[in-house]
């Protein structure tokens, strides 16, 4: 019999840490194209209303909430899918707030952030189409 403090995986392979899930579940590519940053992030299984985008002080922040739906009729013997809140921020510098936009289609969030803005810095929520 294994001791009660035995771990099946060593700490270095512990995939159940919060920092692992916040970054691994939000796989992201950022491309610069001409004078625009394009951020593409995988957010499978979410609805558009579960995602909030903000831009402040040169950072774009994505917050996503994935709520667990419990089916009382199922008896799970193994469960790995993560539910909860995810958050990631990326520094992109000054952008044109009037031209920024975002779309969400088939689990992919695409954020378009044109560079350079002459506006005074303040927090702005980005609408997802």
Short mmCIF file of N, CA and C in Angstrom, two decimals, residues 34-96:
data_model
loop_
_atom_site.label_atom_id
_atom_site.label_comp_id
_atom_site.label_asym_id
_atom_site.label_seq_id
_atom_site.Cartn_x
_atom_site.Cartn_y
_atom_site.Cartn_z
N UNK A 34 2.44 44.60 -40.47
CA UNK A 34 2.49 46.03 -40.76
C UNK A 34 2.49 46.80 -39.44
N UNK A 35 1.47 47.61 -39.19
CA UNK A 35 1.39 48.40 -37.95
C UNK A 35 0.32 47.87 -37.02
N UNK A 36 0.12 46.55 -37.04
CA UNK A 36 -0.95 45.95 -36.24
C UNK A 36 -0.46 44.68 -35.55
N UNK A 37 -0.85 44.54 -34.28
CA UNK A 37 -0.64 43.29 -33.57
C UNK A 37 -1.89 42.44 -33.74
N UNK A 38 -1.70 41.16 -34.02
CA UNK A 38 -2.81 40.23 -34.10
C UNK A 38 -2.57 39.14 -33.08
N UNK A 39 -3.49 39.04 -32.13
CA UNK A 39 -3.41 38.05 -31.06
C UNK A 39 -4.46 36.99 -31.36
N UNK A 40 -4.03 35.73 -31.43
CA UNK A 40 -4.96 34.63 -31.62
C UNK A 40 -4.80 33.67 -30.45
N UNK A 41 -5.91 33.40 -29.76
CA UNK A 41 -5.88 32.60 -28.55
C UNK A 41 -6.92 31.50 -28.62
N UNK A 42 -6.50 30.28 -28.24
CA UNK A 42 -7.43 29.15 -28.18
C UNK A 42 -8.20 29.19 -26.87
N UNK A 43 -9.53 29.20 -26.99
CA UNK A 43 -10.41 29.15 -25.83
C UNK A 43 -11.55 28.17 -26.12
N UNK A 44 -11.23 26.89 -26.26
CA UNK A 44 -12.26 25.91 -26.64
C UNK A 44 -13.31 25.73 -25.55
N UNK A 45 -14.53 25.50 -25.99
CA UNK A 45 -15.61 25.20 -25.06
C UNK A 45 -16.24 26.39 -24.39
N UNK A 46 -15.81 27.59 -24.75
CA UNK A 46 -16.36 28.80 -24.13
C UNK A 46 -17.34 29.49 -25.06
N UNK A 47 -18.20 30.28 -24.49
CA UNK A 47 -19.09 31.15 -25.24
C UNK A 47 -18.51 32.56 -25.21
N UNK A 48 -18.89 33.36 -26.19
CA UNK A 48 -18.37 34.72 -26.28
C UNK A 48 -18.60 35.51 -24.99
N UNK A 49 -19.75 35.32 -24.37
CA UNK A 49 -20.07 36.06 -23.16
C UNK A 49 -19.24 35.63 -21.95
N UNK A 50 -18.49 34.53 -22.06
CA UNK A 50 -17.61 34.07 -20.98
C UNK A 50 -16.25 34.75 -21.00
N UNK A 51 -16.01 35.62 -22.01
CA UNK A 51 -14.69 36.21 -22.22
C UNK A 51 -14.77 37.73 -22.05
N UNK A 52 -13.80 38.28 -21.33
CA UNK A 52 -13.70 39.73 -21.17
C UNK A 52 -12.31 40.17 -21.61
N UNK A 53 -12.25 41.23 -22.41
CA UNK A 53 -10.98 41.79 -22.88
C UNK A 53 -10.85 43.22 -22.39
N UNK A 54 -9.66 43.57 -21.93
CA UNK A 54 -9.38 44.94 -21.52
C UNK A 54 -8.03 45.36 -22.05
N UNK A 55 -7.88 46.67 -22.24
CA UNK A 55 -6.58 47.25 -22.62
C UNK A 55 -6.32 48.39 -21.66
N UNK A 56 -5.15 48.36 -21.01
CA UNK A 56 -4.78 49.41 -20.07
C UNK A 56 -3.26 49.45 -19.92
N UNK A 57 -2.71 50.66 -19.95
CA UNK A 57 -1.28 50.88 -19.74
C UNK A 57 -0.40 50.02 -20.65
N UNK A 58 -0.84 49.81 -21.89
CA UNK A 58 -0.06 49.04 -22.85
C UNK A 58 -0.27 47.55 -22.79
N UNK A 59 -1.11 47.07 -21.89
CA UNK A 59 -1.36 45.64 -21.75
C UNK A 59 -2.77 45.29 -22.22
N UNK A 60 -2.88 44.21 -22.99
CA UNK A 60 -4.18 43.62 -23.30
C UNK A 60 -4.33 42.42 -22.37
N UNK A 61 -5.48 42.36 -21.70
CA UNK A 61 -5.75 41.30 -20.73
C UNK A 61 -6.99 40.53 -21.15
N UNK A 62 -6.88 39.21 -21.12
CA UNK A 62 -8.00 38.33 -21.45
C UNK A 62 -8.37 37.57 -20.18
N UNK A 63 -9.64 37.64 -19.82
CA UNK A 63 -10.16 36.89 -18.68
C UNK A 63 -11.29 36.02 -19.22
N UNK A 64 -11.24 34.73 -18.91
CA UNK A 64 -12.26 33.79 -19.37
C UNK A 64 -12.75 32.97 -18.19
N UNK A 65 -14.04 32.74 -18.14
CA UNK A 65 -14.64 31.94 -17.08
C UNK A 65 -15.31 30.72 -17.69
N UNK A 66 -14.88 29.55 -17.24
CA UNK A 66 -15.42 28.29 -17.74
C UNK A 66 -16.10 27.59 -16.58
N UNK A 67 -17.42 27.63 -16.56
CA UNK A 67 -18.16 27.04 -15.45
C UNK A 67 -18.45 25.56 -15.70
N UNK A 68 -18.31 24.80 -14.65
CA UNK A 68 -18.56 23.36 -14.73
C UNK A 68 -20.06 23.09 -14.63
N UNK A 69 -20.54 22.26 -15.52
CA UNK A 69 -21.92 21.78 -15.46
C UNK A 69 -21.86 20.35 -14.96
N UNK A 70 -22.45 20.11 -13.81
CA UNK A 70 -22.37 18.79 -13.19
C UNK A 70 -23.60 17.98 -13.57
N UNK A 71 -23.35 16.82 -14.13
CA UNK A 71 -24.42 15.88 -14.48
C UNK A 71 -24.49 14.83 -13.38
N UNK A 72 -25.51 14.94 -12.54
CA UNK A 72 -25.65 14.04 -11.38
C UNK A 72 -25.85 12.58 -11.79
N UNK A 73 -26.25 12.34 -13.04
CA UNK A 73 -26.50 10.97 -13.49
C UNK A 73 -25.21 10.24 -13.89
N UNK A 74 -24.10 10.98 -14.02
CA UNK A 74 -22.84 10.36 -14.41
C UNK A 74 -22.02 10.02 -13.17
N UNK A 75 -21.35 8.88 -13.23
CA UNK A 75 -20.43 8.49 -12.18
C UNK A 75 -19.02 8.51 -12.78
N UNK A 76 -18.27 9.56 -12.48
CA UNK A 76 -16.94 9.72 -13.05
C UNK A 76 -15.94 8.82 -12.34
N UNK A 77 -15.07 8.18 -13.13
CA UNK A 77 -13.96 7.44 -12.55
C UNK A 77 -12.64 8.17 -12.80
N UNK A 78 -12.68 9.17 -13.69
CA UNK A 78 -11.50 9.99 -14.00
C UNK A 78 -12.00 11.29 -14.58
N UNK A 79 -11.43 12.40 -14.14
CA UNK A 79 -11.87 13.70 -14.64
C UNK A 79 -10.68 14.64 -14.70
N UNK A 80 -10.36 15.18 -15.89
CA UNK A 80 -9.22 16.06 -16.07
C UNK A 80 -9.59 17.46 -16.52
N UNK A 81 -10.74 17.63 -17.12
CA UNK A 81 -11.07 18.94 -17.66
C UNK A 81 -11.14 19.97 -16.54
N UNK A 82 -10.54 21.14 -16.81
CA UNK A 82 -10.44 22.21 -15.82
C UNK A 82 -11.58 23.20 -16.01
N UNK A 83 -12.17 23.60 -14.91
CA UNK A 83 -13.20 24.63 -14.91
C UNK A 83 -12.78 25.70 -13.93
N UNK A 84 -13.06 26.92 -14.26
CA UNK A 84 -12.70 28.02 -13.38
C UNK A 84 -12.41 29.26 -14.20
N UNK A 85 -11.57 30.12 -13.66
CA UNK A 85 -11.24 31.39 -14.30
C UNK A 85 -9.82 31.36 -14.83
N UNK A 86 -9.64 31.86 -16.04
CA UNK A 86 -8.33 31.96 -16.68
C UNK A 86 -8.03 33.43 -16.88
N UNK A 87 -6.75 33.80 -16.82
CA UNK A 87 -6.38 35.20 -17.07
C UNK A 87 -4.97 35.26 -17.63
N UNK A 88 -4.82 36.03 -18.72
CA UNK A 88 -3.49 36.26 -19.29
C UNK A 88 -3.40 37.70 -19.75
N UNK A 89 -2.22 38.28 -19.62
CA UNK A 89 -1.96 39.65 -20.07
C UNK A 89 -0.72 39.66 -20.95
N UNK A 90 -0.75 40.54 -21.96
CA UNK A 90 0.37 40.69 -22.88
C UNK A 90 0.65 42.17 -23.08
N UNK A 91 1.92 42.54 -23.05
CA UNK A 91 2.29 43.92 -23.31
C UNK A 91 2.37 44.15 -24.82
N UNK A 92 1.62 45.13 -25.31
CA UNK A 92 1.64 45.47 -26.72
C UNK A 92 1.97 46.95 -26.95
N UNK A 93 2.10 47.73 -25.89
CA UNK A 93 2.43 49.14 -26.03
C UNK A 93 1.23 49.97 -26.44
N UNK A 94 1.50 51.13 -27.00
CA UNK A 94 0.44 52.06 -27.42
C UNK A 94 -0.28 51.54 -28.65
N UNK A 95 -1.61 51.54 -28.60
CA UNK A 95 -2.41 51.13 -29.75
C UNK A 95 -3.49 52.16 -30.03
N UNK A 96 -4.08 52.08 -31.20
CA UNK A 96 -5.18 52.96 -31.59
C UNK A 96 -6.47 52.38 -31.03
#
